[in-house]
GROMACS .gro file of C-alpha atoms in nm:
model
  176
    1UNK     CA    1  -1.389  -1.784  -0.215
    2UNK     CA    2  -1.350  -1.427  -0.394
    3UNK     CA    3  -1.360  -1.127  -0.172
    4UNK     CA    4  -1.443  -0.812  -0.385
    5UNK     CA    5  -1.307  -0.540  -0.139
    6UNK     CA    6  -1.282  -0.126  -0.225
    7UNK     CA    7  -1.003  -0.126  -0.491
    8UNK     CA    8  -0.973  -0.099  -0.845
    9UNK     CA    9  -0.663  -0.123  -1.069
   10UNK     CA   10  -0.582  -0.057  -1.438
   11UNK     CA   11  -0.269  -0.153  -1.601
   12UNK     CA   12  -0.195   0.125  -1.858
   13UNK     CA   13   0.150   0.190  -2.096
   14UNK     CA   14   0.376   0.367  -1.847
   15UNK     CA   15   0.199   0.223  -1.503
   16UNK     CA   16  -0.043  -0.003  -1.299
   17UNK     CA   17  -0.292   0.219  -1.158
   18UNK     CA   18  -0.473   0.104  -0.854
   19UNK     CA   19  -0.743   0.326  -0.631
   20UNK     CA   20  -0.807   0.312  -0.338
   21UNK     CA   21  -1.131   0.391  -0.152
   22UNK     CA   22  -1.288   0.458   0.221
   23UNK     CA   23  -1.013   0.417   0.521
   24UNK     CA   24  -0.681   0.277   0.415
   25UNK     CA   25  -0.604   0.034   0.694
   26UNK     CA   26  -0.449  -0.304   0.815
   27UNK     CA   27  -0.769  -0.458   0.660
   28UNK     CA   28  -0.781  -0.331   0.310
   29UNK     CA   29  -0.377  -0.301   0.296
   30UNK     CA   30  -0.388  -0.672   0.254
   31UNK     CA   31  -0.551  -0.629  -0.071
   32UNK     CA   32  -0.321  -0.376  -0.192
   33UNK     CA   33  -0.046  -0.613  -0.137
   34UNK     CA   34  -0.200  -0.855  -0.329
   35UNK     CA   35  -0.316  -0.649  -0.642
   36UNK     CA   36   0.036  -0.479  -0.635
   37UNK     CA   37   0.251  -0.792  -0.607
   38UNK     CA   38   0.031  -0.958  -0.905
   39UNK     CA   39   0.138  -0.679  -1.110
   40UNK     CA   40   0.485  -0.676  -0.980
   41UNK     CA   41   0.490  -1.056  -1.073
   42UNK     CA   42   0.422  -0.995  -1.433
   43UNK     CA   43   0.720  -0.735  -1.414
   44UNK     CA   44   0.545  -0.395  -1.350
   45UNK     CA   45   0.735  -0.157  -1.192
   46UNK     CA   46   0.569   0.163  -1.180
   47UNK     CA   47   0.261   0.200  -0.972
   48UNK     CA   48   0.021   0.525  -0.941
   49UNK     CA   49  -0.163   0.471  -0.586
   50UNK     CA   50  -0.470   0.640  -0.636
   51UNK     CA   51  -0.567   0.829  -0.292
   52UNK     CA   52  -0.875   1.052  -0.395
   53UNK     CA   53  -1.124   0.851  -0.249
   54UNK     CA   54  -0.894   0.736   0.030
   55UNK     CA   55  -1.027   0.880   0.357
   56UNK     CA   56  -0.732   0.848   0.609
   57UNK     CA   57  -0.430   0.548   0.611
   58UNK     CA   58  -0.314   0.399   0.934
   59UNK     CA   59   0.079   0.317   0.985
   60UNK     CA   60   0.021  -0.083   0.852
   61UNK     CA   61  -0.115   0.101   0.479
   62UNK     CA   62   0.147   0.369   0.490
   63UNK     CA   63   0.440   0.100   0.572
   64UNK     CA   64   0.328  -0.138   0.320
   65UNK     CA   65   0.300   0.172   0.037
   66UNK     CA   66   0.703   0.243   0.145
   67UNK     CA   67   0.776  -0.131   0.064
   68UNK     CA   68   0.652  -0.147  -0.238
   69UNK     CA   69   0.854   0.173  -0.313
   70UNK     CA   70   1.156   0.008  -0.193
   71UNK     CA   71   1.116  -0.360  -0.339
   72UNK     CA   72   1.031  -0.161  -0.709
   73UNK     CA   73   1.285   0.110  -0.649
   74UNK     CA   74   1.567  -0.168  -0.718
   75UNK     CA   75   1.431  -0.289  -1.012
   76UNK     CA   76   1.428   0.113  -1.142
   77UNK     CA   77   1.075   0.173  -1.108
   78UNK     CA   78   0.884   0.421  -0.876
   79UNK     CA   79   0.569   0.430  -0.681
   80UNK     CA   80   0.328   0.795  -0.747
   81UNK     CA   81   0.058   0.888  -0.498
   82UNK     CA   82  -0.206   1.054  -0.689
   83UNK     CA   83  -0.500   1.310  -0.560
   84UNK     CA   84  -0.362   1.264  -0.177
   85UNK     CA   85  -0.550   1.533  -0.046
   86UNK     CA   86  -0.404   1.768   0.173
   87UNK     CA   87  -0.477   1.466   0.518
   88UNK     CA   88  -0.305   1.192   0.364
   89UNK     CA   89  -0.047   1.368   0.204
   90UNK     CA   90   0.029   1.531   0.602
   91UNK     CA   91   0.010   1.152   0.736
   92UNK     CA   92   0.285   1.050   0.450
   93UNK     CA   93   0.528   1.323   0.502
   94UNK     CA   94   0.495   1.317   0.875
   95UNK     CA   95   0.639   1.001   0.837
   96UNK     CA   96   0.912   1.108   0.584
   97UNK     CA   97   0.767   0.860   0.325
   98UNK     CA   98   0.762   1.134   0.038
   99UNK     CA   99   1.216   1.020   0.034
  100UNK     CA  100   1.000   0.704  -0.084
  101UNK     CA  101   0.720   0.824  -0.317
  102UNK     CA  102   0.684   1.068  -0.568
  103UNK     CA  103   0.391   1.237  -0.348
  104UNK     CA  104   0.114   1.418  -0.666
  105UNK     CA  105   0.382   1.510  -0.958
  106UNK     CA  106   0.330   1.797  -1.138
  107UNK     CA  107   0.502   1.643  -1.418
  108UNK     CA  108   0.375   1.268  -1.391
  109UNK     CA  109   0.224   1.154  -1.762
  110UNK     CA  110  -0.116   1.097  -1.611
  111UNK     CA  111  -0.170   1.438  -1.440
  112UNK     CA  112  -0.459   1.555  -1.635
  113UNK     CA  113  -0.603   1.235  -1.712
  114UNK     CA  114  -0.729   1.112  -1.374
  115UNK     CA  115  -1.070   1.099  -1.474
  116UNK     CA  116  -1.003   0.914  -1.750
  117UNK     CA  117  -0.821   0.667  -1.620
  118UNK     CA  118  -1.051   0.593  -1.326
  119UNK     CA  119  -1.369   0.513  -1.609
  120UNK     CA  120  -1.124   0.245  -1.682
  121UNK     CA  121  -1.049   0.065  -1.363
  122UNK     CA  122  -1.198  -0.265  -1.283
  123UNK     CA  123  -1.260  -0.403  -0.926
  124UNK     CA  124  -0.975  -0.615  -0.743
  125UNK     CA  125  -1.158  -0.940  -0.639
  126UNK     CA  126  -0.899  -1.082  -0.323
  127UNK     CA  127  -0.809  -1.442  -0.385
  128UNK     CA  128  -0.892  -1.537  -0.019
  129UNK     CA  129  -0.885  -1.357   0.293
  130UNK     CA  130  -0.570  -1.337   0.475
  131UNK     CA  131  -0.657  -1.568   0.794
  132UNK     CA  132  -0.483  -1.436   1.125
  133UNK     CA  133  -0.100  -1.566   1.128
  134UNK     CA  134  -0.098  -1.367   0.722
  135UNK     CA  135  -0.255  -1.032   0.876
  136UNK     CA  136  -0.048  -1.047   1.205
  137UNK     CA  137   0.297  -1.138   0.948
  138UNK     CA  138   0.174  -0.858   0.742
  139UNK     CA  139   0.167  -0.560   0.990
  140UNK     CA  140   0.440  -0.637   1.141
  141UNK     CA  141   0.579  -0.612   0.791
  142UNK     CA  142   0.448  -0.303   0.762
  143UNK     CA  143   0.583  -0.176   1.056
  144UNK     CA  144   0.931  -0.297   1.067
  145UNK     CA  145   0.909  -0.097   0.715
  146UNK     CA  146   0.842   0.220   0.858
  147UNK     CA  147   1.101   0.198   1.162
  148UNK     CA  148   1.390   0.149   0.885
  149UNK     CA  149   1.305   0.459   0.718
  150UNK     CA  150   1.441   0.697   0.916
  151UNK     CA  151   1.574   0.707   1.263
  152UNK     CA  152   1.273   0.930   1.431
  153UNK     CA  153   1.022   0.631   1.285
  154UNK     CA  154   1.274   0.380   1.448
  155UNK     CA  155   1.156   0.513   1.785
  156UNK     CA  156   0.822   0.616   1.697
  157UNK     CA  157   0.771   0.249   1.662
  158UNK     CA  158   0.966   0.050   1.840
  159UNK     CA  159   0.736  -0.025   2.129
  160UNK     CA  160   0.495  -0.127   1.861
  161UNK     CA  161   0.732  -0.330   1.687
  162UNK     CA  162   0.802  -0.538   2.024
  163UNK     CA  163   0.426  -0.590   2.048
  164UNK     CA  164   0.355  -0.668   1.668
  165UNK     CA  165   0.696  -0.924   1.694
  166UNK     CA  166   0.499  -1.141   2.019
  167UNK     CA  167   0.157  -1.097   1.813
  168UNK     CA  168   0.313  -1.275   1.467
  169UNK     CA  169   0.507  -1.530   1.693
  170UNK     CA  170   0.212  -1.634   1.886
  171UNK     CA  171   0.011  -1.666   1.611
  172UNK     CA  172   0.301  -1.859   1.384
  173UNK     CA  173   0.328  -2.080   1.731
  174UNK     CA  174  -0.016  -2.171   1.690
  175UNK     CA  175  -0.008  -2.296   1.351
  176UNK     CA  176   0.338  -2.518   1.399
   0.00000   0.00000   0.00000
């Protein structure tokens, strides 16, 4: 079963393009993942996160956006954030992320061309939705991202961390 869910992605000369739409959250990061990594796998390494339609981003979105940053940033590439607004791009730099992402270049190729390029993105349809054990191993992911960026979002989230680490073993327990 195909899940169409609110992104779209474009794969264009210097960069894989993919928008994102409505509340960026532990539900729709999932997706991203999934769209991203496809790309990845057929050795992209530049992505443009588009964030104009984006209407907030919890800390599982955010953490998995700094992974891909990371996991690309050895292989030379980069991930952009384009049109954060001024919300999101607060919500990213309050967690230091913008050591991570380029954060709206004023220099990228694409500046000037948004428009454009979003007439040409197509719909990501999700393979299957993640059942509970993938979402749970996901966040925690996410999180454990985050924490190793810096040593204020090692406290910020270590509490959580404890509780997301119990949540992804109970759930793997379940399953073995």
């Amino acid at each position: 079963m195909s899940q169409e869910i609110a992104i779209s992605f474009g794969t264009f000369d210097e960069f894989t393009w993919i928008r994102c739409e409505g509340k960026g959250s532990f539900l729709q990061s999932p997706a991203l993942k999934e769209c991203a990594e496809k790309h990845r796998n057929k050795g992209e390494t530049h992505f443009v996160i588009d964030l104009e339609a984006c209407t907030g981003m919890d800390s599982t979105f955010m953490g998995f956006l700094a992974g891909l940053a990371s996991r690309v940033g050895k292989d030379g590439g980069a991930v952009m954030i384009a049109s954060p607004g001024e919300k999101n791009r607060r919500s990213l730099e309050g967690l230091g992320l913008d050591c991570l992402l380029d954060i709206a270049p004023d220099d990228a190729s694409w500046v000037g061309k948004e428009e454009e390029i979003r007439g040409k993105l197509t719909p990501f349809r999700l393979n299957r939705l993640p059942d509970i054990k993938d979402r749970a191993q996901h966040v925690l992911e996410s999180h454990q991202t985050l924490a190793a960026t810096s040593d204020d979002n090692a406290k910020r989230f270590a509490t959580v961390l404890q509780v997301l680490e119990q949540d992804a073993a109970k759930h793997s327990d379940k399953e073995s």
